[in-house]
Amino acid sequence: MGPRIENTPQDFEASLCLPTASAPAPAPSNGNCSSSTEAQHLGLVGIMFVAQTLLGVGGVPIQPFGISYIDDFAHHSNSPLYLGILFAVTMMGPGLAFGLGSLMLRLYVDINRMPEGGISLTIKDPRWVGAWWLGFLIAAGTVALAAIPYFFFPKEMPKEKHELQFRRKVLAVTDSPAGKGKDSPTEQRPGESTKKQDGPVQIARNLTVIQFIKVFPKVLLQTLRHPTFLLVVLSQVCLSSMAAGMGTFLPKFLERQFFITASYANLLIGCLSFPSIIVGIVVGGVLVKRLHLGPVGCSVLCLLGMLLCLFFSLPLFFIGCPSHQIAGITHQPSAQPGLELFPGCMEACSCQSDGFNPVCDPSARVEYITPCHAGCSSRVVQDALDKSQVFYTNCSCVAGDNPVLAGSCDSTCSHLVVPFLLLVSLGSALACLTHTPSFLLILRGVKKEDKTLAVGIQFMFLRILAWMPSPVIHGSAIDTTCVHWALSCGHRAVCRYYNNDLLRNRFIGLQFFYKIGSMICFALVLAVLRQQTKEARTKESRSSPCPEQQLLVSEPGKKSEDSRV
């Protein structure tokens, strides 16, 4: 399940500075590069793909179908609140998952194959790999239990009491003699075909799967002709791209930028970010319900939320930690001379080119890839009450021949991770204010019989344009900031060190780009809705007669009434 790190004296000696004659024979680098091993890895990746596909299929009854169900069977005034609760509860899952992952990552990946004496690695060691797979087993069991109540759902969802009363009043008005005029839309002229009133969306509901696939392009084009629907979906694509990149790489970003452990990073995200997201979603639904916001009001709320999100995201460019000084890899103008290249003092050592066992010189705050690259020839372990501390001594490349500590150097600005994550959480809460209003813009902007299909098309675009490419784009941007790659089978495997300034600017900059795109789309939605409202008012004013015409029209009737009297 993970790389096995041996706890043997030979493994320790391989990292020390030893003469070529007495150095242990290096392990063949291509020992695990056979075709059968690569095929086994591809098989595991295929299993992960199948699992993700099944997970997506199983989530369809909740989103997108659950959204349409709630809007259809709940009262129109309660629908925003119910949708906000649905979205908020949905976000509780990732928050709990990050907390669970924080606990699981404190356990070593091979908990079933641990040696008797344990291993010498600590959770702060860069080579530590946590039990990432254990969370999948716990989550899968929980999902299986949560799916049991779905078997007891009725075939037809009962409508809410207030909604039934409202619809009965509407039917009473439309079925009354006054409502059945000559121009009533409920009546149909003799011989008029009902198929003329049905568009491709209505016809698609009664087709088979193969017939629906054939008519789907027409359905898609008809839905995309709605400007509000298209702009709202594009804004949600930008927000989902931001969320996909943040959810995938934020733990790694915090770990590398502020030099904290992966367990601590997941714990902070689960305790700060996701509760703020839940609060933002619920507050957005409550505001729509309390203020009785229409389409224009919902678009104003979305635009205001994105403007505030951009404002609180600006300080993130300036909160971070500088990169460590790595001997032979990084060099700063104020660094000691000779750090830009491997010192000549370790030329007599037979250091492995692919070795990684970082040590830190606390006096100069310089990090070395291995004790061998620091010229260290001996290792000392000091036992303490709670843990043991490993030192490497007789280091020819360290000034003053001081001992170096095992592990990466500690950072002096790790405390900045809390204010950084607070700003991220505040920005996420403000961005999530738009969640419920944007969905209502779609649900209220299409016909009732088209809601399910419109929401399905919306989620299709979110998956294709946001959740699939966004992690790839963020990962590629992060890879461009790497300054030292570890090689496996002659290919780049994992990045050991990043340029922290570039990492912060490109990661936050990409997030900023998506936020600006979402804000522009919401601004266009507001402009379109105002234009449509203005055109509707103009049309009403033209269709209704002016007061002079009303007087002229009423005069003949009045004279006839007077004559009859």
Coordinates of C-alpha atoms in Angstrom, one line a residue:
M1 CA 0.0 0.0 0.0
G2 CA 3.0 2.3 0.4
P3 CA 6.7 2.4 0.2
R4 CA 8.4 0.3 2.8
I5 CA 11.1 2.1 4.7
E6 CA 13.5 -0.4 6.4
N7 CA 14.7 0.2 9.9
T8 CA 18.1 -1.5 9.5
P9 CA 21.7 -0.3 10.1
Q10 CA 22.4 -0.8 6.4
D11 CA 19.8 1.8 5.6
F12 CA 21.3 4.3 7.9
E13 CA 24.8 3.7 6.6
A14 CA 23.6 4.3 3.1
S15 CA 22.8 7.9 4.0
L16 CA 26.2 8.6 5.7
C17 CA 29.4 9.9 4.1
L18 CA 31.5 6.8 3.6
P19 CA 34.5 6.2 1.3
T20 CA 33.8 4.5 -2.0
A21 CA 35.6 1.4 -1.0
S22 CA 33.6 0.8 2.3
A23 CA 30.2 2.1 1.0
P24 CA 27.4 -0.5 0.7
A25 CA 26.4 -1.4 -2.8
P26 CA 23.6 0.7 -4.0
A27 CA 20.3 -1.0 -4.7
P28 CA 19.4 -1.2 -8.3
S29 CA 17.2 1.8 -9.2
N30 CA 15.3 -0.2 -11.8
G31 CA 14.4 -3.1 -9.5
N32 CA 10.7 -2.0 -9.4
C33 CA 10.5 -0.8 -13.0
S34 CA 9.5 -4.1 -14.7
S35 CA 6.5 -4.2 -17.0
S36 CA 4.5 -6.4 -14.6
T37 CA 4.9 -3.8 -11.8
E38 CA 3.7 -1.0 -14.1
A39 CA 0.7 -3.1 -15.3
Q40 CA -0.1 -3.7 -11.6
H41 CA -0.1 0.1 -11.0
L42 CA -2.3 0.7 -14.0
G43 CA -4.7 -1.9 -12.7
L44 CA -5.0 -0.1 -9.4
V45 CA -5.6 3.2 -11.2
G46 CA -8.4 1.6 -13.2
I47 CA -10.0 0.4 -9.9
M48 CA -9.9 3.9 -8.6
F49 CA -11.6 5.2 -11.8
V50 CA -14.4 2.6 -11.5
A51 CA -14.9 3.5 -7.9
Q52 CA -15.2 7.2 -8.7
T53 CA -17.7 6.4 -11.5
L54 CA -19.9 4.4 -9.2
L55 CA -19.7 7.2 -6.6
G56 CA -20.9 9.7 -9.2
V57 CA -23.8 7.4 -10.3
G58 CA -24.8 6.9 -6.6
G59 CA -24.9 10.7 -6.0
V60 CA -27.4 11.4 -8.8
P61 CA -30.6 10.8 -6.6
I62 CA -29.3 13.6 -4.3
Q63 CA -27.8 16.0 -6.8
P64 CA -29.1 16.9 -9.3
F65 CA -32.5 15.0 -9.0
G66 CA -32.9 15.9 -5.4
I67 CA -32.8 19.6 -6.2
S68 CA -35.6 19.3 -8.6
Y69 CA -37.7 17.2 -6.2
I70 CA -37.4 19.8 -3.5
D71 CA -38.3 22.7 -5.7
D72 CA -41.3 20.7 -7.1
F73 CA -42.9 19.4 -3.9
A74 CA -42.0 22.1 -1.4
H75 CA -43.8 25.4 -1.0
H76 CA -42.2 28.1 -3.2
S77 CA -41.3 30.2 -0.2
N78 CA -39.7 27.3 1.6
S79 CA -37.7 26.0 -1.3
P80 CA -34.7 28.3 -0.9
L81 CA -34.3 27.3 2.8
Y82 CA -34.6 23.6 2.0
L83 CA -32.1 23.8 -0.8
G84 CA -29.7 25.7 1.5
I85 CA -30.0 23.0 4.1
L86 CA -29.4 20.3 1.4
F87 CA -26.3 22.0 0.1
A88 CA -25.0 22.7 3.7
V89 CA -25.5 19.0 4.8
T90 CA -23.8 17.9 1.6
M91 CA -20.8 20.0 2.5
M92 CA -20.6 18.4 6.0
G93 CA -19.3 15.2 4.4
P94 CA -16.0 16.7 3.1
G95 CA -15.5 18.5 6.4
L96 CA -15.9 15.3 8.4
A97 CA -13.7 13.5 5.8
F98 CA -10.8 16.0 6.3
G99 CA -11.1 15.5 10.1
L100 CA -11.1 11.7 9.6
G101 CA -8.2 12.0 7.2
S102 CA -6.3 14.0 9.9
L103 CA -6.6 11.1 12.3
M104 CA -5.8 8.4 9.7
L105 CA -2.7 10.2 8.4
R106 CA -1.2 9.9 11.9
L107 CA -1.0 6.2 11.3
Y108 CA 1.7 4.8 9.1
V109 CA 0.5 3.5 5.7
D110 CA 1.5 -0.1 6.3
I111 CA -0.1 -0.6 9.7
N112 CA -0.5 -4.3 8.9
R113 CA 3.1 -4.8 8.1
M114 CA 4.9 -2.8 10.9
P115 CA 8.2 -4.3 12.2
E116 CA 8.3 -5.4 15.8
G117 CA 10.4 -2.4 17.0
G118 CA 8.4 0.1 14.9
I119 CA 10.0 2.5 12.5
S120 CA 12.3 5.5 13.2
L121 CA 10.2 7.9 11.1
T122 CA 8.0 10.6 12.8
I123 CA 4.9 12.3 11.4
K124 CA 7.1 15.4 10.7
D125 CA 9.5 13.5 8.5
P126 CA 9.0 14.3 4.7
R127 CA 9.2 10.6 4.0
W128 CA 6.2 9.8 6.2
V129 CA 3.2 8.3 4.4
G130 CA -0.1 8.1 6.3
A131 CA -2.8 5.4 6.1
W132 CA -4.8 7.3 3.4
W133 CA -6.6 4.1 2.4
L134 CA -8.2 3.6 5.8
G135 CA -10.6 6.5 5.4
F136 CA -12.1 5.0 2.2
L137 CA -13.1 1.9 4.1
I138 CA -14.8 3.9 6.9
A139 CA -16.5 6.2 4.4
A140 CA -17.8 3.3 2.2
G141 CA -19.4 1.6 5.2
T142 CA -21.1 4.8 6.2
V143 CA -22.4 5.5 2.7
A144 CA -23.9 1.9 2.6
L145 CA -25.7 2.5 5.9
A146 CA -27.0 5.9 4.7
A147 CA -28.4 4.4 1.5
I148 CA -30.8 2.1 3.4
P149 CA -33.6 4.8 4.0
Y150 CA -33.9 5.3 0.2
F151 CA -35.6 1.9 -0.1
F152 CA -38.5 3.2 2.0
F153 CA -39.3 6.3 -0.1
P154 CA -42.8 6.4 -1.6
K155 CA -43.3 6.1 -5.3
E156 CA -44.7 9.6 -5.5
M157 CA -43.4 12.3 -3.3
P158 CA -46.2 14.0 -1.2
K159 CA -46.6 17.7 -1.8
E160 CA -46.3 20.1 1.1
K161 CA -49.6 21.2 2.7
H162 CA -49.2 24.9 1.9
E163 CA -48.3 24.1 -1.7
L164 CA -51.4 22.0 -2.1
Q165 CA -53.6 24.8 -0.8
F166 CA -51.9 27.3 -3.1
R167 CA -52.3 25.0 -6.2
R168 CA -56.0 24.4 -5.4
K169 CA -56.6 28.1 -5.3
V170 CA -54.9 28.5 -8.6
L171 CA -56.9 25.7 -10.1
A172 CA -60.2 27.2 -8.7
V173 CA -59.4 30.5 -10.4
T174 CA -58.4 29.0 -13.7
D175 CA -61.4 26.6 -13.8
S176 CA -63.9 29.3 -13.0
P177 CA -66.2 30.6 -15.8
A178 CA -64.4 34.0 -15.7
G179 CA -61.1 32.2 -16.2
K180 CA -62.2 30.2 -19.2
G181 CA -62.4 33.0 -21.7
K182 CA -62.0 32.8 -25.3
D183 CA -58.3 33.5 -25.0
S184 CA -57.6 31.3 -22.0
P185 CA -54.4 29.4 -22.4
T186 CA -55.9 26.3 -20.8
E187 CA -58.4 25.8 -23.6
Q188 CA -57.4 24.3 -26.9
R189 CA -59.1 25.0 -30.2
P190 CA -60.7 22.0 -32.0
G191 CA -58.4 20.2 -34.2
E192 CA -55.3 21.9 -32.9
S193 CA -52.5 19.4 -32.3
T194 CA -50.8 19.3 -28.9
K195 CA -47.5 18.4 -30.5
K196 CA -47.2 21.9 -31.8
Q197 CA -47.0 23.1 -28.2
D198 CA -44.4 20.6 -27.2
G199 CA -40.8 21.5 -27.7
P200 CA -37.9 19.2 -27.8
V201 CA -37.5 19.3 -24.0
Q202 CA -41.1 18.1 -23.4
I203 CA -40.9 15.4 -26.1
A204 CA -37.6 14.1 -24.6
R205 CA -39.4 13.1 -21.4
N206 CA -41.4 10.3 -23.2
L207 CA -38.6 8.9 -25.3
T208 CA -36.5 5.8 -24.9
V209 CA -32.8 6.0 -24.1
I210 CA -31.7 5.7 -27.8
Q211 CA -34.3 8.1 -29.0
F212 CA -33.3 10.6 -26.2
I213 CA -29.6 10.4 -27.3
K214 CA -30.7 11.3 -30.8
V215 CA -32.8 14.3 -29.7
F216 CA -30.4 15.4 -27.0
P217 CA -28.4 17.9 -29.2
K218 CA -31.7 19.8 -29.9
V219 CA -32.6 19.7 -26.3
L220 CA -29.2 21.0 -25.3
L221 CA -29.3 23.9 -27.9
Q222 CA -32.7 24.9 -26.8
T223 CA -31.7 25.0 -23.1
L224 CA -28.5 27.0 -23.9
R225 CA -30.4 29.6 -25.8
H226 CA -31.6 30.9 -22.4
P227 CA -29.1 33.6 -21.6
T228 CA -29.7 33.6 -17.9
F229 CA -29.2 29.8 -17.7
L230 CA -26.0 29.9 -19.7
L231 CA -24.4 32.7 -17.7
V232 CA -25.4 31.2 -14.4
V233 CA -23.9 27.8 -15.4
L234 CA -20.7 29.5 -16.5
S235 CA -20.4 31.3 -13.2
Q236 CA -21.0 28.0 -11.4
V237 CA -18.3 26.4 -13.6
C238 CA -15.8 29.1 -12.4
L239 CA -16.8 28.5 -8.7
S240 CA -16.7 24.7 -9.1
S241 CA -13.2 25.0 -10.7
M242 CA -12.1 27.1 -7.7
A243 CA -13.6 24.6 -5.3
A244 CA -12.1 21.5 -7.1
G245 CA -8.6 23.0 -7.1
M246 CA -8.9 24.2 -3.5
G247 CA -10.3 20.9 -2.2
T248 CA -7.7 18.8 -4.0
F249 CA -4.5 20.8 -3.4
L250 CA -5.1 23.0 -0.4
P251 CA -3.8 20.4 2.1
K252 CA -0.6 20.0 0.0
F253 CA -0.3 23.8 -0.4
L254 CA -0.5 24.4 3.4
E255 CA 1.9 21.6 4.0
R256 CA 4.5 23.0 1.6
Q257 CA 3.9 26.7 2.1
F258 CA 3.9 26.7 5.9
F259 CA 6.0 23.6 6.6
I260 CA 3.3 21.8 8.7
T261 CA 2.3 18.1 8.7
A262 CA -0.3 16.7 6.4
S263 CA -2.4 15.7 9.5
Y264 CA -2.4 19.2 10.9
A265 CA -3.3 20.7 7.5
N266 CA -6.3 18.4 7.1
L267 CA -7.4 19.1 10.7
L268 CA -7.3 22.9 10.1
I269 CA -9.3 22.6 6.9
G270 CA -11.9 20.4 8.4
C271 CA -12.3 22.7 11.5
L272 CA -12.2 26.1 9.7
S273 CA -12.9 26.0 6.0
F274 CA -15.9 23.6 5.7
P275 CA -17.9 25.0 8.7
S276 CA -17.6 28.5 7.1
I277 CA -18.8 27.0 3.7
I278 CA -21.8 25.5 5.5
V279 CA -22.6 28.8 7.2
G280 CA -22.3 30.7 3.8
I281 CA -24.7 28.3 2.1
V282 CA -27.3 28.4 4.9
V283 CA -27.1 32.2 5.2
G284 CA -27.6 32.5 1.4
G285 CA -30.8 30.4 1.5
V286 CA -32.1 32.3 4.6
L287 CA -31.5 35.7 2.9
V288 CA -33.4 34.6 -0.2
K289 CA -36.3 33.4 2.0
R290 CA -36.5 36.4 4.4
L291 CA -36.0 39.1 1.8
H292 CA -38.3 37.4 -0.7
L293 CA -35.7 38.0 -3.4
G294 CA -36.7 37.6 -7.0
P295 CA -34.4 36.9 -10.0
V296 CA -32.9 40.4 -9.9
G297 CA -32.4 40.3 -6.2
C298 CA -30.7 36.9 -6.4
S299 CA -28.3 38.1 -9.0
V300 CA -27.5 41.2 -6.9
L301 CA -26.8 39.0 -3.9
C302 CA -24.5 36.7 -6.0
L303 CA -22.6 39.7 -7.4
L304 CA -22.2 41.3 -3.9
G305 CA -20.9 38.0 -2.5
M306 CA -18.3 37.6 -5.2
L307 CA -17.1 41.2 -4.8
L308 CA -16.5 40.7 -1.1
C309 CA -14.8 37.4 -1.8
L310 CA -12.4 39.0 -4.1
F311 CA -11.7 41.8 -1.6
F312 CA -10.8 39.4 1.2
S313 CA -8.7 37.2 -1.2
L314 CA -6.2 39.9 -2.0
P315 CA -4.1 39.6 1.3
L316 CA -3.5 35.9 0.5
F317 CA -0.8 36.9 -2.0
F318 CA 1.3 38.3 0.8
I319 CA 0.9 35.7 3.5
G320 CA 3.4 32.8 3.3
C321 CA 6.8 31.5 4.2
P322 CA 9.9 31.8 2.1
S323 CA 11.7 28.7 0.8
H324 CA 14.3 27.0 2.8
Q325 CA 18.0 27.2 1.8
I326 CA 18.7 23.8 0.4
A327 CA 22.4 23.1 -0.2
G328 CA 23.0 22.4 -3.9
I329 CA 19.5 23.3 -5.0
T330 CA 18.4 26.8 -3.9
H331 CA 20.5 29.9 -3.4
Q332 CA 19.5 33.3 -2.1
P333 CA 21.6 36.5 -2.5
S334 CA 22.1 36.7 1.3
A335 CA 23.0 33.0 1.6
Q336 CA 26.4 31.7 2.4
P337 CA 28.7 31.4 -0.6
G338 CA 29.0 28.0 -2.1
L339 CA 25.4 26.9 -1.3
E340 CA 24.3 27.1 -4.9
L341 CA 26.4 24.0 -5.7
F342 CA 27.1 20.9 -3.8
P343 CA 30.2 21.7 -1.6
G344 CA 33.4 20.1 -2.6
C345 CA 33.8 18.7 0.9
M346 CA 31.5 15.8 0.0
E347 CA 33.2 14.8 -3.2
A348 CA 35.0 12.0 -1.3
C349 CA 31.6 10.6 -0.2
S350 CA 29.7 8.1 -2.3
C351 CA 26.3 9.8 -2.0
Q352 CA 23.4 8.2 -3.7
S353 CA 21.9 10.4 -6.4
D354 CA 18.3 9.4 -5.6
G355 CA 18.6 9.4 -1.8
F356 CA 16.4 11.5 0.3
N357 CA 16.9 11.7 4.1
P358 CA 16.9 15.5 4.9
V359 CA 18.9 16.9 7.7
C360 CA 19.0 20.5 9.0
D361 CA 21.9 22.7 10.2
P362 CA 20.1 24.7 12.9
S363 CA 22.9 27.3 13.3
A364 CA 22.9 28.4 9.6
R365 CA 19.3 27.2 8.8
V366 CA 20.5 25.2 5.8
E367 CA 19.0 21.9 4.8
Y368 CA 20.8 19.1 3.1
I369 CA 19.2 16.3 1.1
T370 CA 20.9 13.5 3.0
P371 CA 23.5 13.4 5.8
C372 CA 26.0 12.3 3.1
H373 CA 25.6 15.6 1.3
A374 CA 26.4 17.3 4.5
G375 CA 29.6 15.2 4.9
C376 CA 28.3 13.5 8.1
S377 CA 30.0 10.2 8.9
S378 CA 28.3 9.1 12.1
R379 CA 24.9 8.9 13.7
V380 CA 23.8 9.5 17.3
V381 CA 20.4 8.8 18.9
Q382 CA 19.4 10.6 22.1
D383 CA 16.5 9.0 23.9
A384 CA 14.1 11.3 25.7
L385 CA 11.0 10.8 27.7
D386 CA 8.5 11.1 24.9
K387 CA 10.6 10.6 21.8
S388 CA 14.1 10.0 20.5
Q389 CA 16.1 12.7 18.7
V390 CA 18.5 11.7 15.9
F391 CA 21.7 13.7 15.3
Y392 CA 24.4 13.3 12.6
T393 CA 27.9 14.3 13.6
N394 CA 31.4 14.7 12.1
C395 CA 29.9 16.7 9.2
S396 CA 32.7 18.1 7.1
C397 CA 30.4 20.5 5.1
V398 CA 28.9 22.2 8.2
A399 CA 30.6 25.3 9.6
G400 CA 32.2 24.6 13.0
D401 CA 31.6 20.9 12.6
N402 CA 28.3 21.3 14.4
P403 CA 25.9 18.3 14.5
V404 CA 22.8 18.4 12.3
L405 CA 19.3 17.3 13.1
A406 CA 17.4 14.6 11.3
G407 CA 14.4 16.0 9.3
S408 CA 13.7 19.2 7.5
C409 CA 14.3 22.6 9.1
D410 CA 11.5 24.2 11.1
S411 CA 10.0 27.4 9.8
T412 CA 9.7 30.6 11.8
C413 CA 6.5 31.6 10.1
S414 CA 4.4 28.5 10.5
H415 CA 2.0 30.4 12.8
L416 CA 0.8 32.3 9.7
V417 CA -1.2 29.3 8.6
V418 CA -4.1 30.2 10.9
P419 CA -4.7 33.7 9.6
F420 CA -4.2 32.5 6.1
L421 CA -6.8 29.8 6.5
L422 CA -9.2 32.2 8.3
L423 CA -9.1 34.5 5.2
V424 CA -9.6 31.5 2.9
S425 CA -12.6 30.4 5.1
L426 CA -14.1 33.9 5.0
G427 CA -13.7 34.1 1.2
S428 CA -15.3 30.7 0.9
A429 CA -18.3 31.6 3.0
L430 CA -18.8 34.8 0.9
A431 CA -18.6 32.8 -2.3
C432 CA -21.0 30.2 -1.0
L433 CA -23.6 32.9 -0.5
T434 CA -24.2 32.6 -4.2
H435 CA -24.9 28.8 -4.1
T436 CA -28.6 28.8 -3.3
P437 CA -29.5 32.0 -5.2
S438 CA -27.7 30.8 -8.4
F439 CA -29.6 27.5 -8.3
L440 CA -32.9 29.4 -7.9
L441 CA -32.0 31.5 -10.9
I442 CA -31.9 28.3 -12.9
L443 CA -35.0 26.7 -11.3
R444 CA -37.1 29.9 -11.7
G445 CA -35.8 30.7 -15.2
V446 CA -37.0 27.5 -16.9
K447 CA -40.4 25.9 -17.2
K448 CA -41.5 23.5 -14.5
E449 CA -41.4 20.5 -16.7
D450 CA -37.9 21.3 -17.8
K451 CA -36.4 21.7 -14.3
T452 CA -34.9 18.2 -14.0
L453 CA -33.4 18.2 -17.4
A454 CA -32.0 21.7 -17.0
V455 CA -30.4 20.8 -13.7
G456 CA -29.0 17.6 -15.3
I457 CA -27.5 19.7 -18.1
Q458 CA -26.1 22.1 -15.5
F459 CA -24.3 19.3 -13.6
M460 CA -23.0 17.8 -16.8
F461 CA -21.3 21.1 -17.6
L462 CA -20.0 21.3 -14.0
R463 CA -18.4 17.9 -14.3
I464 CA -17.0 18.3 -17.8
L465 CA -15.8 21.9 -17.6
A466 CA -14.9 22.2 -13.9
W467 CA -14.4 19.1 -11.8
M468 CA -12.5 17.2 -14.5
P469 CA -10.0 19.8 -15.8
S470 CA -9.6 22.0 -12.8
P471 CA -7.5 19.5 -10.7
V472 CA -5.3 18.9 -13.8
I473 CA -4.8 22.7 -14.3
H474 CA -4.0 23.3 -10.7
G475 CA -1.6 20.4 -10.5
S476 CA 0.2 21.5 -13.7
A477 CA 0.5 25.0 -12.2
I478 CA 1.9 23.6 -9.0
D479 CA 4.4 21.4 -10.8
T480 CA 5.9 24.4 -12.6
T481 CA 7.1 25.7 -9.2
C482 CA 9.1 22.6 -8.4
V483 CA 12.9 23.1 -8.0
H484 CA 13.9 19.5 -7.2
W485 CA 12.3 16.3 -8.5
A486 CA 12.7 12.8 -7.3
L487 CA 13.2 10.2 -10.1
S488 CA 11.6 6.8 -10.4
C489 CA 12.4 4.5 -13.3
G490 CA 14.0 7.5 -15.1
H491 CA 10.8 9.6 -14.8
R492 CA 9.8 12.4 -12.5
A493 CA 8.0 10.9 -9.5
V494 CA 7.4 13.4 -6.7
C495 CA 8.6 17.0 -6.0
R496 CA 10.9 17.3 -3.0
Y497 CA 11.2 21.1 -2.9
Y498 CA 9.1 24.0 -4.3
N499 CA 9.8 27.7 -4.8
N500 CA 7.3 28.9 -2.2
D501 CA 6.9 32.4 -3.6
L502 CA 6.0 31.0 -7.1
L503 CA 3.8 28.3 -5.5
R504 CA 1.8 30.9 -3.6
N505 CA 1.4 33.4 -6.4
R506 CA 0.4 30.8 -9.0
F507 CA -2.0 28.8 -6.7
I508 CA -3.7 31.9 -5.3
G509 CA -3.6 33.6 -8.7
L510 CA -5.4 30.7 -10.4
Q511 CA -8.1 30.9 -7.7
F512 CA -8.3 34.7 -8.2
F513 CA -8.8 34.1 -11.9
Y514 CA -11.8 31.9 -11.4
K515 CA -13.4 34.3 -8.9
I516 CA -13.1 37.1 -11.4
G517 CA -14.7 35.0 -14.1
S518 CA -17.6 34.1 -11.8
M519 CA -18.1 37.8 -10.8
I520 CA -18.2 38.9 -14.5
C521 CA -20.8 36.2 -15.3
F522 CA -23.0 37.3 -12.4
A523 CA -22.7 40.9 -13.5
L524 CA -23.9 39.9 -17.0
V525 CA -26.8 38.0 -15.4
L526 CA -27.9 41.1 -13.6
A527 CA -27.6 43.2 -16.8
V528 CA -29.7 40.6 -18.8
L529 CA -32.4 40.4 -16.1
R530 CA -32.7 44.2 -15.8
Q531 CA -33.0 44.4 -19.6
Q532 CA -35.7 41.8 -19.6
T533 CA -37.6 43.5 -16.8
K534 CA -37.3 46.8 -18.7
E535 CA -38.6 45.2 -21.9
A536 CA -41.5 43.6 -20.1
R537 CA -42.5 46.9 -18.5
T538 CA -42.4 48.6 -21.9
K539 CA -44.4 45.8 -23.4
E540 CA -47.1 46.1 -20.7
S541 CA -47.3 49.9 -21.1
R542 CA -47.8 49.5 -24.8
S543 CA -50.4 46.9 -24.5
S544 CA -52.5 48.7 -21.9
P545 CA -54.5 51.8 -23.3
C546 CA -53.7 55.2 -22.1
P547 CA -56.1 57.1 -19.8
E548 CA -57.6 59.2 -22.7
Q549 CA -58.3 56.0 -24.7
Q550 CA -59.9 54.4 -21.6
L551 CA -62.2 57.4 -21.3
L552 CA -63.2 57.3 -25.0
V553 CA -63.9 53.6 -24.7
S554 CA -65.9 53.9 -21.5
E555 CA -68.1 56.8 -22.9
P556 CA -70.2 54.8 -25.4
G557 CA -70.9 52.2 -22.8
K558 CA -71.9 54.9 -20.3
K559 CA -74.2 56.5 -22.8
S560 CA -75.9 53.2 -23.5
E561 CA -76.4 52.6 -19.8
D562 CA -77.9 56.1 -19.4
S563 CA -80.2 55.5 -22.3
R564 CA -81.3 52.2 -20.9
V565 CA -82.0 53.9 -17.6

